[in-house]
Coordinates of C-alpha atoms in Angstrom, one line a residue:
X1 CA -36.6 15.9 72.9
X2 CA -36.3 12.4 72.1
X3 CA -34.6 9.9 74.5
X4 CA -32.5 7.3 73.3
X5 CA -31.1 4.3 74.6
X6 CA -28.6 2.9 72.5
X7 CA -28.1 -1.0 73.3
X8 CA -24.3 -1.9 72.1
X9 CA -23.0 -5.2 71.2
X10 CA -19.0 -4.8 72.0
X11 CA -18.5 -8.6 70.4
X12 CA -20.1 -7.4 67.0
X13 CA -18.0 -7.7 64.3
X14 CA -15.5 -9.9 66.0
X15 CA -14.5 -7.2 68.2
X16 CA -15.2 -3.9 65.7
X17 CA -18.7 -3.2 68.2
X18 CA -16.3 -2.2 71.0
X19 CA -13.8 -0.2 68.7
X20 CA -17.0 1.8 67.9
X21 CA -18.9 2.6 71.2
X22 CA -15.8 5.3 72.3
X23 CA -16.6 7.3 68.4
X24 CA -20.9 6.7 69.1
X25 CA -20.5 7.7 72.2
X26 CA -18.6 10.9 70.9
X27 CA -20.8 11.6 68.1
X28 CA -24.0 11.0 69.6
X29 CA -23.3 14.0 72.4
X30 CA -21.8 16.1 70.2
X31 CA -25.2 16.3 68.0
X32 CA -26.8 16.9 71.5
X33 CA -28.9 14.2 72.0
X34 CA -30.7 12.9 75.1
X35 CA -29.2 9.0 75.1
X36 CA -27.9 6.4 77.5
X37 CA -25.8 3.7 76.3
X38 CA -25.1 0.1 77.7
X39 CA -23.6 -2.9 76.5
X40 CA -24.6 -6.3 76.3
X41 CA -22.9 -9.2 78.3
X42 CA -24.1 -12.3 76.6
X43 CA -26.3 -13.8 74.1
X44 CA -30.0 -12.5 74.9
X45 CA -29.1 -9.8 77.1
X46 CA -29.8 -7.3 74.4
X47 CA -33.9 -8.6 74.7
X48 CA -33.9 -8.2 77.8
X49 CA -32.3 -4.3 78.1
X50 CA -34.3 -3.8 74.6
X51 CA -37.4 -4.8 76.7
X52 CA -37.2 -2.4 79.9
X53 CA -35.7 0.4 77.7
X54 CA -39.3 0.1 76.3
X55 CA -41.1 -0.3 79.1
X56 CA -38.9 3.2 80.8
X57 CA -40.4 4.7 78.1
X58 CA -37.2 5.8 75.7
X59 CA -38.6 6.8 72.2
X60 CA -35.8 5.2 70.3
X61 CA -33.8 1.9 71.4
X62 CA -30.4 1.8 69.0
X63 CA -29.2 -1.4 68.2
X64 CA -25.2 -1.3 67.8
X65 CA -23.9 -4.3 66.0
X66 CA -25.1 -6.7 63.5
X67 CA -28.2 -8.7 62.0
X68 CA -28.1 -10.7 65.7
X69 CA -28.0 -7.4 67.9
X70 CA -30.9 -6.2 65.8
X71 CA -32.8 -9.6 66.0
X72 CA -32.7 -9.9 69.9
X73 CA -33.0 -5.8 69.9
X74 CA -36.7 -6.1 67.8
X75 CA -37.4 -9.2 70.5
X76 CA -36.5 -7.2 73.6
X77 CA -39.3 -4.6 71.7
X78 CA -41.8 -6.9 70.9
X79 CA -42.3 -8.3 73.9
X80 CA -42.4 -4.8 75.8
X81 CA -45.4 -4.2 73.5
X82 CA -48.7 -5.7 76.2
X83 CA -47.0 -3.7 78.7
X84 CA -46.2 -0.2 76.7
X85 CA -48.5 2.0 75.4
X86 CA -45.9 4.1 73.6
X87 CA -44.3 2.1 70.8
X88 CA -40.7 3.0 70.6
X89 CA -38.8 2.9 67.2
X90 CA -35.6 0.6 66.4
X91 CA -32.6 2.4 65.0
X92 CA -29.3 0.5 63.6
X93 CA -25.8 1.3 64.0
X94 CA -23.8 -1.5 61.7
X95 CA -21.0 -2.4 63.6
X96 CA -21.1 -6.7 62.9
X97 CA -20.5 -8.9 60.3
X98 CA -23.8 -9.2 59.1
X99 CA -25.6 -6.4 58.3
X100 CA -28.4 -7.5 55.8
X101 CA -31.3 -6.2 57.6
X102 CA -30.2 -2.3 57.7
X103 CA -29.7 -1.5 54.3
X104 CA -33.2 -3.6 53.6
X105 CA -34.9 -1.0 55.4
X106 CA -32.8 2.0 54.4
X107 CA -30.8 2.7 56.8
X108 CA -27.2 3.6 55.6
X109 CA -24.5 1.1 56.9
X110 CA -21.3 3.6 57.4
X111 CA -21.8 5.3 61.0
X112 CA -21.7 9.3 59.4
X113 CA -24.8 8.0 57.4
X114 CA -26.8 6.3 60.1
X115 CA -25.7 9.5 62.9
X116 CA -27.6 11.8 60.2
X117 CA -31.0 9.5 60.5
X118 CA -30.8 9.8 64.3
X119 CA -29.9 13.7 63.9
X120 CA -32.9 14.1 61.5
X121 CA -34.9 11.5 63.3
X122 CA -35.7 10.0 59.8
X123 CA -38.7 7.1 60.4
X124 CA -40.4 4.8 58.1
X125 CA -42.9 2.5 59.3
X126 CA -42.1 -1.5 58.8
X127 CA -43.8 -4.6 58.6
X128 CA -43.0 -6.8 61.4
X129 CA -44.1 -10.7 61.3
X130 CA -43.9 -13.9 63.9
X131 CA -42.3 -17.2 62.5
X132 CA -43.2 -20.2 65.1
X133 CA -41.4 -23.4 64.2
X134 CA -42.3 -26.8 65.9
X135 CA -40.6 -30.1 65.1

């Protein structure tokens, strides 16, 4: 059984990220699975609990909020990656105000459609790329 570890942003949304968590929390056991879920305290805190849920070896890391929970979610991931053998994948539960890179990648936006891609554990492999900027 897979082992998630769902990484929630209660400031998504302007608030709407900690109205959720209680009904994810729900849902998530009631479709049985195996998950743990924490919430992050400040800006970057989700790459850092993205990183070691990675490195503990969880199979999926869920990113609860918007495009900014996902960004620091995918950082938190990437740089696990020299220290992990086991790649885990990157789910999205929309709860923020900006939601663009979900429905990009096909994952549904309303929470009954993105609880059926975790039940199914629906995948689809991604490109990822690195932008570096200098001055």
């Amino acid at each position: 059984m897979a082992r998630y570890m769902v990484i929630a942003n209660p400031n998504a949304g302007h608030g709407k990220g900690a109205r959720t968590i209680p009904q994810i929390e729900a849902e998530l056991s009631r479709l049985g699975l195996d998950f743990q879920l924490v919430r992050t305290e400040r800006v970057g805190h989700g790459i850092e609990l993205a990183r070691e849920a990675a490195q503990a070896g969880y199979d999926v890391i869920v990113a609860v909020g918007g495009d900014g929970t996902v960004n620091e979610v995918l950082n938190g991931m990437m740089e696990a990656r020299a220290d992990c053998p086991a790649r885990p994948a990157l789910a999205v539960i929309c709860s923020g105000r900006g939601n663009d890179f979900a429905p990009c990648v096909g994952i549904p936006e309303d929470l009954n459609g993105a609880y059926q891609v975790l039940k199914n554990d629906h995948r689809r492999r991604i490109d990822i790329g690195r932008v570096s900027g200098g001055k």
